[in-house]
C-alpha cells in the first residue's frame, strides 16, 4: 500500500510518465492512457524526465529505448540508483526486436518491455499487471531507518522496539521520508506527496507538522533524524 496510500488524495488515479522523443507516439500513448484513467506526464528527453520526476513521482514509467540525449537503459540504471526512484516500475518501449537488446534492457533494471509498434491493448494489460504486482509486493512492508521502524500494515511507529502513538499526518510524513531517506524535499514537494496534489494548504503547514514529528521523536533521541536543509527543505538523515 506504499504508493497507493500516498496517492489516495489523487482519487487513486495513477500517474504514468512517458519518456519518448517522437511526438506522434507520445500523443498516442497519452490518448490511450488518459482513456484508461491514468494521469499522464510526458518527457521528450532525459532532462525533461528528471524535471518531471522531481516535481511529481510517477507510479510507472514508459521508457523509450533511444532518446536524443541519452538511452533508455542508461536512464533506467540511473533511476535504480536513487532511493526516490528505485522502486518505480518501468516498461521499456523498443523498436528493437533483437533478443540480445531485450535482455540488455531488462538487465538495466526495466521490469518489462514492449516492442514498437505498440499494441495499446497489450500495453494497458502490462501496465495493469505491473502496478498490481508492485502494490501487492509493498503491502506488508516494514520500513526502518536508524532506530525507527514503521509498520505499514498496522500503521504503527516503533522506536527502539517501543511502540509510539503517532497522528495520521505525522505518520504519512514520516513514512514519506522513510521511503526516500537522505533525499531533500522542498515544502511544496512534501505538500504534493503527503497532502496530495490538489491541496490549497499553506507551506507553513509543513513546518508545523515537522515540529510535531520532531517533538514525538525527541523523548527517544530520534528528533535529529529529521534535518532542516537551509533554503531547500527537509530530509531524513542520520
Ligand atoms: Ca526514440
Coordinates of C-alpha atoms in Angstrom, one line a residue, residues 68-221:
X68 CA 18.2 12.4 -28.1
X69 CA 20.4 13.0 -25.1
X70 CA 20.6 9.5 -23.5
X71 CA 19.4 5.9 -23.9
X72 CA 16.6 4.1 -22.1
X73 CA 18.9 1.5 -20.4
X74 CA 21.2 4.3 -19.2
X75 CA 18.4 6.3 -17.7
X76 CA 16.9 3.2 -16.0
X77 CA 20.3 2.4 -14.4
X78 CA 20.4 6.0 -13.1
X79 CA 16.8 5.7 -11.7
X80 CA 17.6 2.5 -10.0
X81 CA 20.5 4.1 -8.0
X82 CA 18.3 6.7 -6.4
X83 CA 16.2 5.8 -3.4
X84 CA 13.4 8.1 -4.6
X85 CA 13.0 6.4 -8.0
X86 CA 14.4 2.9 -7.3
X87 CA 11.1 1.2 -7.0
X88 CA 9.2 2.9 -9.8
X89 CA 8.0 0.2 -12.2
X90 CA 9.4 0.7 -15.7
X91 CA 8.3 -0.7 -19.0
X92 CA 10.8 -0.2 -21.9
X93 CA 9.4 0.7 -25.3
X94 CA 11.7 -0.5 -28.0
X95 CA 11.8 -0.8 -31.8
X96 CA 14.4 -3.5 -31.4
X97 CA 13.0 -7.0 -31.5
X98 CA 16.6 -8.3 -31.2
X99 CA 16.7 -10.7 -28.2
X100 CA 20.1 -9.5 -27.1
X101 CA 18.8 -6.0 -26.9
X102 CA 15.8 -7.0 -24.9
X103 CA 18.0 -8.8 -22.4
X104 CA 20.1 -5.7 -22.2
X105 CA 17.0 -3.7 -21.4
X106 CA 15.9 -6.0 -18.7
X107 CA 19.4 -6.1 -17.3
X108 CA 19.5 -2.4 -16.9
X109 CA 16.5 -2.7 -14.5
X110 CA 13.4 -2.5 -16.6
X111 CA 10.5 -4.6 -15.3
X112 CA 9.1 -5.3 -18.6
X113 CA 9.4 -4.3 -22.3
X114 CA 7.1 -4.0 -25.2
X115 CA 8.2 -3.6 -28.8
X116 CA 7.0 -0.9 -31.3
X117 CA 4.7 -0.6 -32.9
X118 CA 3.0 -0.7 -29.5
X119 CA -0.2 -2.6 -29.2
X120 CA -2.2 -0.4 -26.9
X121 CA -4.3 -3.3 -25.6
X122 CA -1.2 -5.3 -24.7
X123 CA 0.4 -2.2 -23.2
X124 CA -2.5 -1.5 -21.0
X125 CA -2.6 -5.1 -19.8
X126 CA 1.1 -4.9 -18.9
X127 CA 0.7 -1.6 -17.1
X128 CA -2.2 -3.0 -15.0
X129 CA -0.3 -6.2 -14.2
X130 CA 2.9 -4.3 -13.2
X131 CA 1.0 -1.9 -11.0
X132 CA -0.8 -4.7 -9.3
X133 CA 2.4 -6.6 -8.7
X134 CA 4.2 -3.6 -7.2
X135 CA 1.2 -2.8 -4.9
X136 CA 0.9 -6.4 -3.7
X137 CA 4.6 -6.5 -3.1
X138 CA 4.7 -3.5 -0.8
X139 CA 1.5 -4.3 1.2
X140 CA 3.1 -5.5 4.4
X141 CA 6.3 -3.6 4.2
X142 CA 8.2 -2.7 7.3
X143 CA 10.2 0.5 6.8
X144 CA 13.3 1.0 9.0
X145 CA 15.8 3.8 9.4
X146 CA 18.3 4.2 12.2
X147 CA 16.3 3.2 15.4
X148 CA 12.9 4.0 13.8
X149 CA 10.5 1.4 12.3
X150 CA 7.2 1.9 10.6
X151 CA 4.9 -1.0 10.1
X152 CA 2.8 -0.1 7.1
X153 CA 0.3 -2.9 7.6
X154 CA -0.6 -1.9 11.1
X155 CA 0.3 1.8 10.6
X156 CA 2.4 1.9 13.7
X157 CA 5.6 3.5 14.7
X158 CA 8.3 1.9 16.9
X159 CA 11.4 3.5 18.2
X160 CA 14.0 1.1 19.8
X161 CA 11.2 -1.5 19.5
X162 CA 8.9 0.5 21.7
X163 CA 5.6 1.5 20.1
X164 CA 4.9 5.2 20.0
X165 CA 1.5 6.7 19.3
X166 CA 1.5 8.9 16.2
X167 CA -1.1 11.1 14.5
X168 CA -2.2 10.3 10.9
X169 CA -0.5 13.3 9.2
X170 CA 2.8 12.8 11.1
X171 CA 2.7 9.1 10.2
X172 CA 2.2 9.9 6.5
X173 CA 5.0 12.5 6.6
X174 CA 7.4 10.2 8.4
X175 CA 6.5 7.3 6.0
X176 CA 7.3 9.5 3.0
X177 CA 10.7 10.4 4.5
X178 CA 11.4 6.8 5.3
X179 CA 10.5 5.7 1.7
X180 CA 13.1 8.1 0.4
X181 CA 15.8 8.6 3.0
X182 CA 18.6 11.0 2.6
X183 CA 16.8 12.9 -0.1
X184 CA 15.9 16.6 0.3
X185 CA 12.3 17.6 -0.3
X186 CA 11.0 21.1 -0.6
X187 CA 7.9 22.2 1.4
X188 CA 5.9 22.2 -1.8
X189 CA 7.1 18.7 -2.8
X190 CA 6.1 17.5 0.7
X191 CA 2.7 19.1 0.3
X192 CA 2.1 17.4 -3.0
X193 CA 3.3 14.0 -1.9
X194 CA 1.9 13.8 1.6
X195 CA -1.2 16.1 1.4
X196 CA -2.0 15.4 -2.2
X197 CA -1.8 17.4 -5.5
X198 CA -5.0 19.4 -5.1
X199 CA -4.3 20.9 -1.8
X200 CA -4.6 24.6 -1.1
X201 CA -2.6 24.4 2.1
X202 CA 0.0 26.9 3.2
X203 CA 3.6 25.7 3.0
X204 CA 4.0 26.7 6.7
X205 CA 1.7 23.7 7.5
X206 CA 4.6 21.5 6.6
X207 CA 6.8 23.3 9.2
X208 CA 4.1 22.7 11.9
X209 CA 3.9 19.0 11.2
X210 CA 7.7 18.7 11.1
X211 CA 7.8 20.4 14.5
X212 CA 5.2 17.9 15.8
X213 CA 7.1 15.0 14.3
X214 CA 10.4 16.1 16.0
X215 CA 8.6 16.5 19.3
X216 CA 7.3 13.0 19.0
X217 CA 10.7 11.6 18.2
X218 CA 12.6 13.6 20.9
X219 CA 12.0 11.5 24.0
X220 CA 13.7 8.7 22.1
X221 CA 16.5 10.9 20.9

